[in-house]
Coordinates of C-alpha atoms in Angstrom, one line a residue:
Chain A
X1 CA 20.4 94.6 -116.2
X2 CA 17.1 93.6 -117.9
X3 CA 14.1 93.3 -115.6
X4 CA 10.5 92.4 -115.5
X5 CA 8.3 95.5 -115.3
X6 CA 4.7 95.6 -114.0
X7 CA 2.0 98.2 -114.2
X8 CA 0.3 99.6 -112.3
X9 CA 2.1 99.4 -109.0
X10 CA -1.1 99.7 -107.1
X11 CA -4.7 99.1 -108.3
X12 CA -7.8 99.8 -106.4
X13 CA -11.1 98.4 -107.6
X14 CA -14.6 97.7 -106.5
X15 CA -15.8 94.2 -105.8
X16 CA -17.3 92.7 -109.0
X17 CA -15.2 94.8 -111.3
X18 CA -12.8 93.5 -113.9
X19 CA -9.1 94.3 -113.6
X20 CA -6.2 93.8 -115.9
X21 CA -2.7 93.6 -114.6
X22 CA 0.1 94.2 -117.0
X23 CA 3.6 92.9 -117.3
X24 CA 6.5 93.2 -119.7
X25 CA 8.8 90.2 -119.3
X26 CA 12.5 90.2 -120.1
X27 CA 12.8 90.4 -123.8
X28 CA 14.4 87.1 -124.7
X29 CA 12.4 85.1 -122.2
X30 CA 9.9 82.5 -123.4
X31 CA 8.2 81.4 -120.2
X32 CA 5.9 83.7 -118.3
X33 CA 4.2 83.3 -114.9
X34 CA 1.9 84.9 -112.5
X35 CA 2.2 84.5 -108.7
X36 CA 0.3 86.2 -105.9
X37 CA 1.1 87.0 -102.3
X38 CA -1.5 87.8 -99.8
X39 CA -0.2 90.1 -97.1
X40 CA 2.1 88.3 -94.7
X41 CA 1.8 85.0 -96.5
X42 CA 3.9 83.0 -98.9
X43 CA 4.1 83.5 -102.6
X44 CA 1.7 81.3 -104.4
X45 CA 1.8 80.0 -108.0
X46 CA -1.1 80.9 -110.2
X47 CA -0.3 80.1 -113.8
X48 CA 2.5 79.5 -116.3
X49 CA 2.4 80.4 -120.0
X50 CA 4.5 79.2 -122.9
X51 CA 4.1 79.3 -126.7
X52 CA 0.9 81.3 -126.4
X53 CA -0.9 78.9 -124.2
X54 CA -1.3 78.0 -120.5
X55 CA 1.2 75.3 -119.5
X56 CA 0.2 74.8 -115.9
X57 CA -2.2 76.4 -113.5
X58 CA -3.0 76.0 -109.8
X59 CA -6.3 75.6 -108.0
X60 CA -6.4 79.3 -107.3
X61 CA -6.5 80.0 -111.1
X62 CA -10.2 79.4 -111.6
X63 CA -12.6 80.6 -114.4
X64 CA -12.5 84.2 -113.2
X65 CA -8.8 84.4 -114.2
X66 CA -7.3 84.6 -117.7
X67 CA -4.0 85.4 -119.2
X68 CA -3.0 86.7 -122.5
X69 CA 0.0 87.8 -124.5
X70 CA -1.6 90.3 -126.7
X71 CA 1.6 91.3 -128.5
X72 CA 5.3 90.5 -128.6
X73 CA 6.1 92.3 -125.3
X74 CA 3.1 92.3 -122.9
X75 CA 1.7 89.6 -120.7
X76 CA -1.5 90.3 -118.9
X77 CA -3.6 88.8 -116.1
X78 CA -7.3 89.5 -116.1
X79 CA -9.6 89.0 -113.2
X80 CA -13.1 89.0 -114.5
X81 CA -15.2 89.8 -111.4
X82 CA -13.0 90.7 -108.5
X83 CA -13.7 89.4 -104.9
X84 CA -12.5 90.8 -101.6
X85 CA -10.2 87.8 -101.3
X86 CA -8.5 88.6 -104.5
X87 CA -6.7 91.5 -102.7
X88 CA -3.0 90.6 -102.8
X89 CA 0.3 91.5 -104.4
X90 CA 0.5 90.0 -107.9
X91 CA 3.9 89.2 -109.3
X92 CA 4.8 88.5 -112.8
X93 CA 7.9 86.4 -113.6
X94 CA 9.7 85.2 -116.6
X95 CA 12.4 82.7 -117.5
X96 CA 14.4 82.1 -120.6
X97 CA 13.6 78.4 -120.5
X98 CA 11.4 76.3 -118.3
X99 CA 14.3 74.9 -116.3
X100 CA 16.1 78.2 -115.9
X101 CA 15.9 80.9 -113.2
X102 CA 12.8 82.9 -112.7
X103 CA 13.0 86.7 -112.5
X104 CA 10.2 88.5 -110.7
X105 CA 8.8 92.0 -111.2
X106 CA 8.1 94.4 -108.4
X107 CA 4.4 93.5 -108.3
X108 CA 1.0 95.1 -108.5
X109 CA -0.8 95.6 -105.2
X110 CA -4.5 94.9 -105.9
X111 CA -7.0 96.2 -103.4
X112 CA -10.6 95.1 -103.8
X113 CA -13.0 97.2 -101.8
Chain B
X1 CA 1.5 68.3 -104.9
X2 CA 4.7 69.7 -103.5
X3 CA 4.8 71.1 -99.9
X4 CA 7.7 73.2 -98.6
X5 CA 8.2 73.9 -95.0
X6 CA 10.6 76.7 -93.9
X7 CA 12.1 77.4 -90.5
X8 CA 12.5 79.6 -88.6
X9 CA 9.9 82.2 -89.3
X10 CA 12.0 84.9 -87.7
X11 CA 15.7 84.9 -87.2
X12 CA 17.7 87.6 -85.4
X13 CA 21.5 87.6 -85.5
X14 CA 24.3 89.9 -84.6
X15 CA 26.0 91.7 -87.4
X16 CA 29.0 89.6 -88.5
X17 CA 27.5 86.3 -87.3
X18 CA 26.2 83.6 -89.6
X19 CA 22.6 82.9 -90.3
X20 CA 21.1 79.5 -91.4
X21 CA 17.6 79.0 -92.7
X22 CA 16.2 75.5 -93.3
X23 CA 13.6 74.1 -95.7
X24 CA 12.2 70.7 -96.2
X25 CA 10.2 69.5 -99.3
X26 CA 7.8 66.6 -99.7
X27 CA 8.1 65.4 -103.3
X28 CA 11.3 63.5 -104.1
X29 CA 10.8 64.4 -107.8
X30 CA 11.6 68.1 -107.1
X31 CA 14.9 68.9 -108.7
X32 CA 15.3 72.7 -108.5
X33 CA 15.7 74.7 -105.3
X34 CA 16.0 78.5 -105.5
X35 CA 16.3 81.0 -102.7
X36 CA 14.7 84.5 -102.9
X37 CA 15.3 87.6 -100.9
X38 CA 12.3 90.0 -100.7
X39 CA 12.7 93.5 -99.4
X40 CA 9.8 95.6 -98.3
X41 CA 7.6 96.6 -101.2
X42 CA 9.6 94.7 -103.8
X43 CA 9.4 91.5 -105.7
X44 CA 11.4 88.4 -104.8
X45 CA 15.0 88.6 -106.0
X46 CA 16.9 85.4 -106.7
X47 CA 20.0 85.1 -104.6
X48 CA 21.2 81.6 -105.2
X49 CA 19.8 78.3 -106.5
X50 CA 20.8 74.6 -106.6
X51 CA 19.8 71.7 -108.7
X52 CA 19.3 68.1 -107.4
X53 CA 22.5 66.8 -109.0
X54 CA 24.6 69.1 -106.8
X55 CA 25.1 68.9 -103.0
X56 CA 26.4 72.4 -102.3
X57 CA 26.8 75.7 -104.0
X58 CA 28.5 78.9 -102.8
X59 CA 28.5 82.5 -104.0
X60 CA 30.6 84.8 -101.8
X61 CA 28.9 85.0 -98.4
X62 CA 26.0 82.9 -99.4
X63 CA 25.8 79.1 -99.7
X64 CA 23.1 76.5 -100.2
X65 CA 23.3 72.9 -99.2
X66 CA 21.0 70.1 -100.4
X67 CA 20.4 66.7 -98.8
X68 CA 18.2 64.8 -101.3
X69 CA 17.9 61.7 -99.1
X70 CA 16.5 63.8 -96.2
X71 CA 14.7 66.1 -98.6
X72 CA 16.0 69.3 -97.0
X73 CA 18.0 72.2 -98.1
X74 CA 19.5 75.1 -96.3
X75 CA 20.7 78.7 -96.9
X76 CA 23.8 79.9 -95.1
X77 CA 24.8 83.5 -94.9
X78 CA 28.2 84.3 -93.3
X79 CA 29.5 87.6 -92.0
X80 CA 26.0 89.1 -92.0
X81 CA 25.6 92.8 -92.8
X82 CA 22.7 95.2 -92.1
X83 CA 21.7 95.0 -95.8
X84 CA 21.0 91.3 -95.4
X85 CA 17.9 92.2 -93.4
X86 CA 14.9 91.0 -95.4
X87 CA 12.5 88.1 -95.8
X88 CA 14.0 85.1 -97.4
X89 CA 11.9 82.4 -99.2
X90 CA 13.0 79.0 -100.2
X91 CA 11.2 77.2 -103.1
X92 CA 11.1 73.9 -104.9
X93 CA 10.1 72.9 -108.4
X94 CA 9.0 69.6 -109.8
X95 CA 10.5 68.6 -113.1
X96 CA 11.2 71.2 -115.8
X97 CA 9.1 72.8 -118.4
X98 CA 6.8 75.5 -117.0
X99 CA 6.1 73.9 -113.6
X100 CA 5.5 76.5 -111.0
X101 CA 7.6 77.1 -107.9
X102 CA 6.2 76.1 -104.5
X103 CA 7.4 78.5 -101.9
X104 CA 8.0 78.2 -98.2
X105 CA 6.4 80.7 -95.8
X106 CA 9.5 82.9 -95.5
X107 CA 12.0 83.8 -92.8
X108 CA 12.3 87.3 -91.6
X109 CA 16.0 87.8 -91.1
X110 CA 16.9 90.7 -88.7
X111 CA 20.6 91.8 -88.5
X112 CA 21.2 93.5 -85.2
X113 CA 24.0 96.1 -85.3

């Protein structure tokens, strides 16, 4: 069964550093998403992406965040200058169409020290 | 924006018994309600979903009911098994397109042998 894959599974960085989280969505999907989950809390929506542009973003997704689809298979989340409070599990998700089911990857655990 | 409340936060049931998890949502325009199961260290896995034009949906031991008037929906698991132990999240989505999901805070379901 096709799945969303994310790399790395765990990323440790120093505060103020830039990080890039990578995702390979399911191949025939057109909508891509990033969510995050702080330890013990609910999953929160960050951003959705369709047709090479951001469709919707939450209040969390401020100027330090950016997303990109650099080629036909990868979808990335960049955090420009990490803060301690960015420590969380980041999930990538994709769907074939905007009204269809979302499939999540296994996540990247980001630890900012 | 949308707000989703989920209860209970922890639910312990005997193996073989039924489990019910309830969610309420705030925005009557929400029209899609998925349920996700999350096992430790993994991403959310879609187990069942329902759209606002349907009142009930069943898939083997799992069922979801939706009451649009009251703005609540519930997950029912019958004949629970040890492998059902996980955290379950409900979610709601406004409209279609690339709108993000709003998640509840999760229910830790524990199946007692």
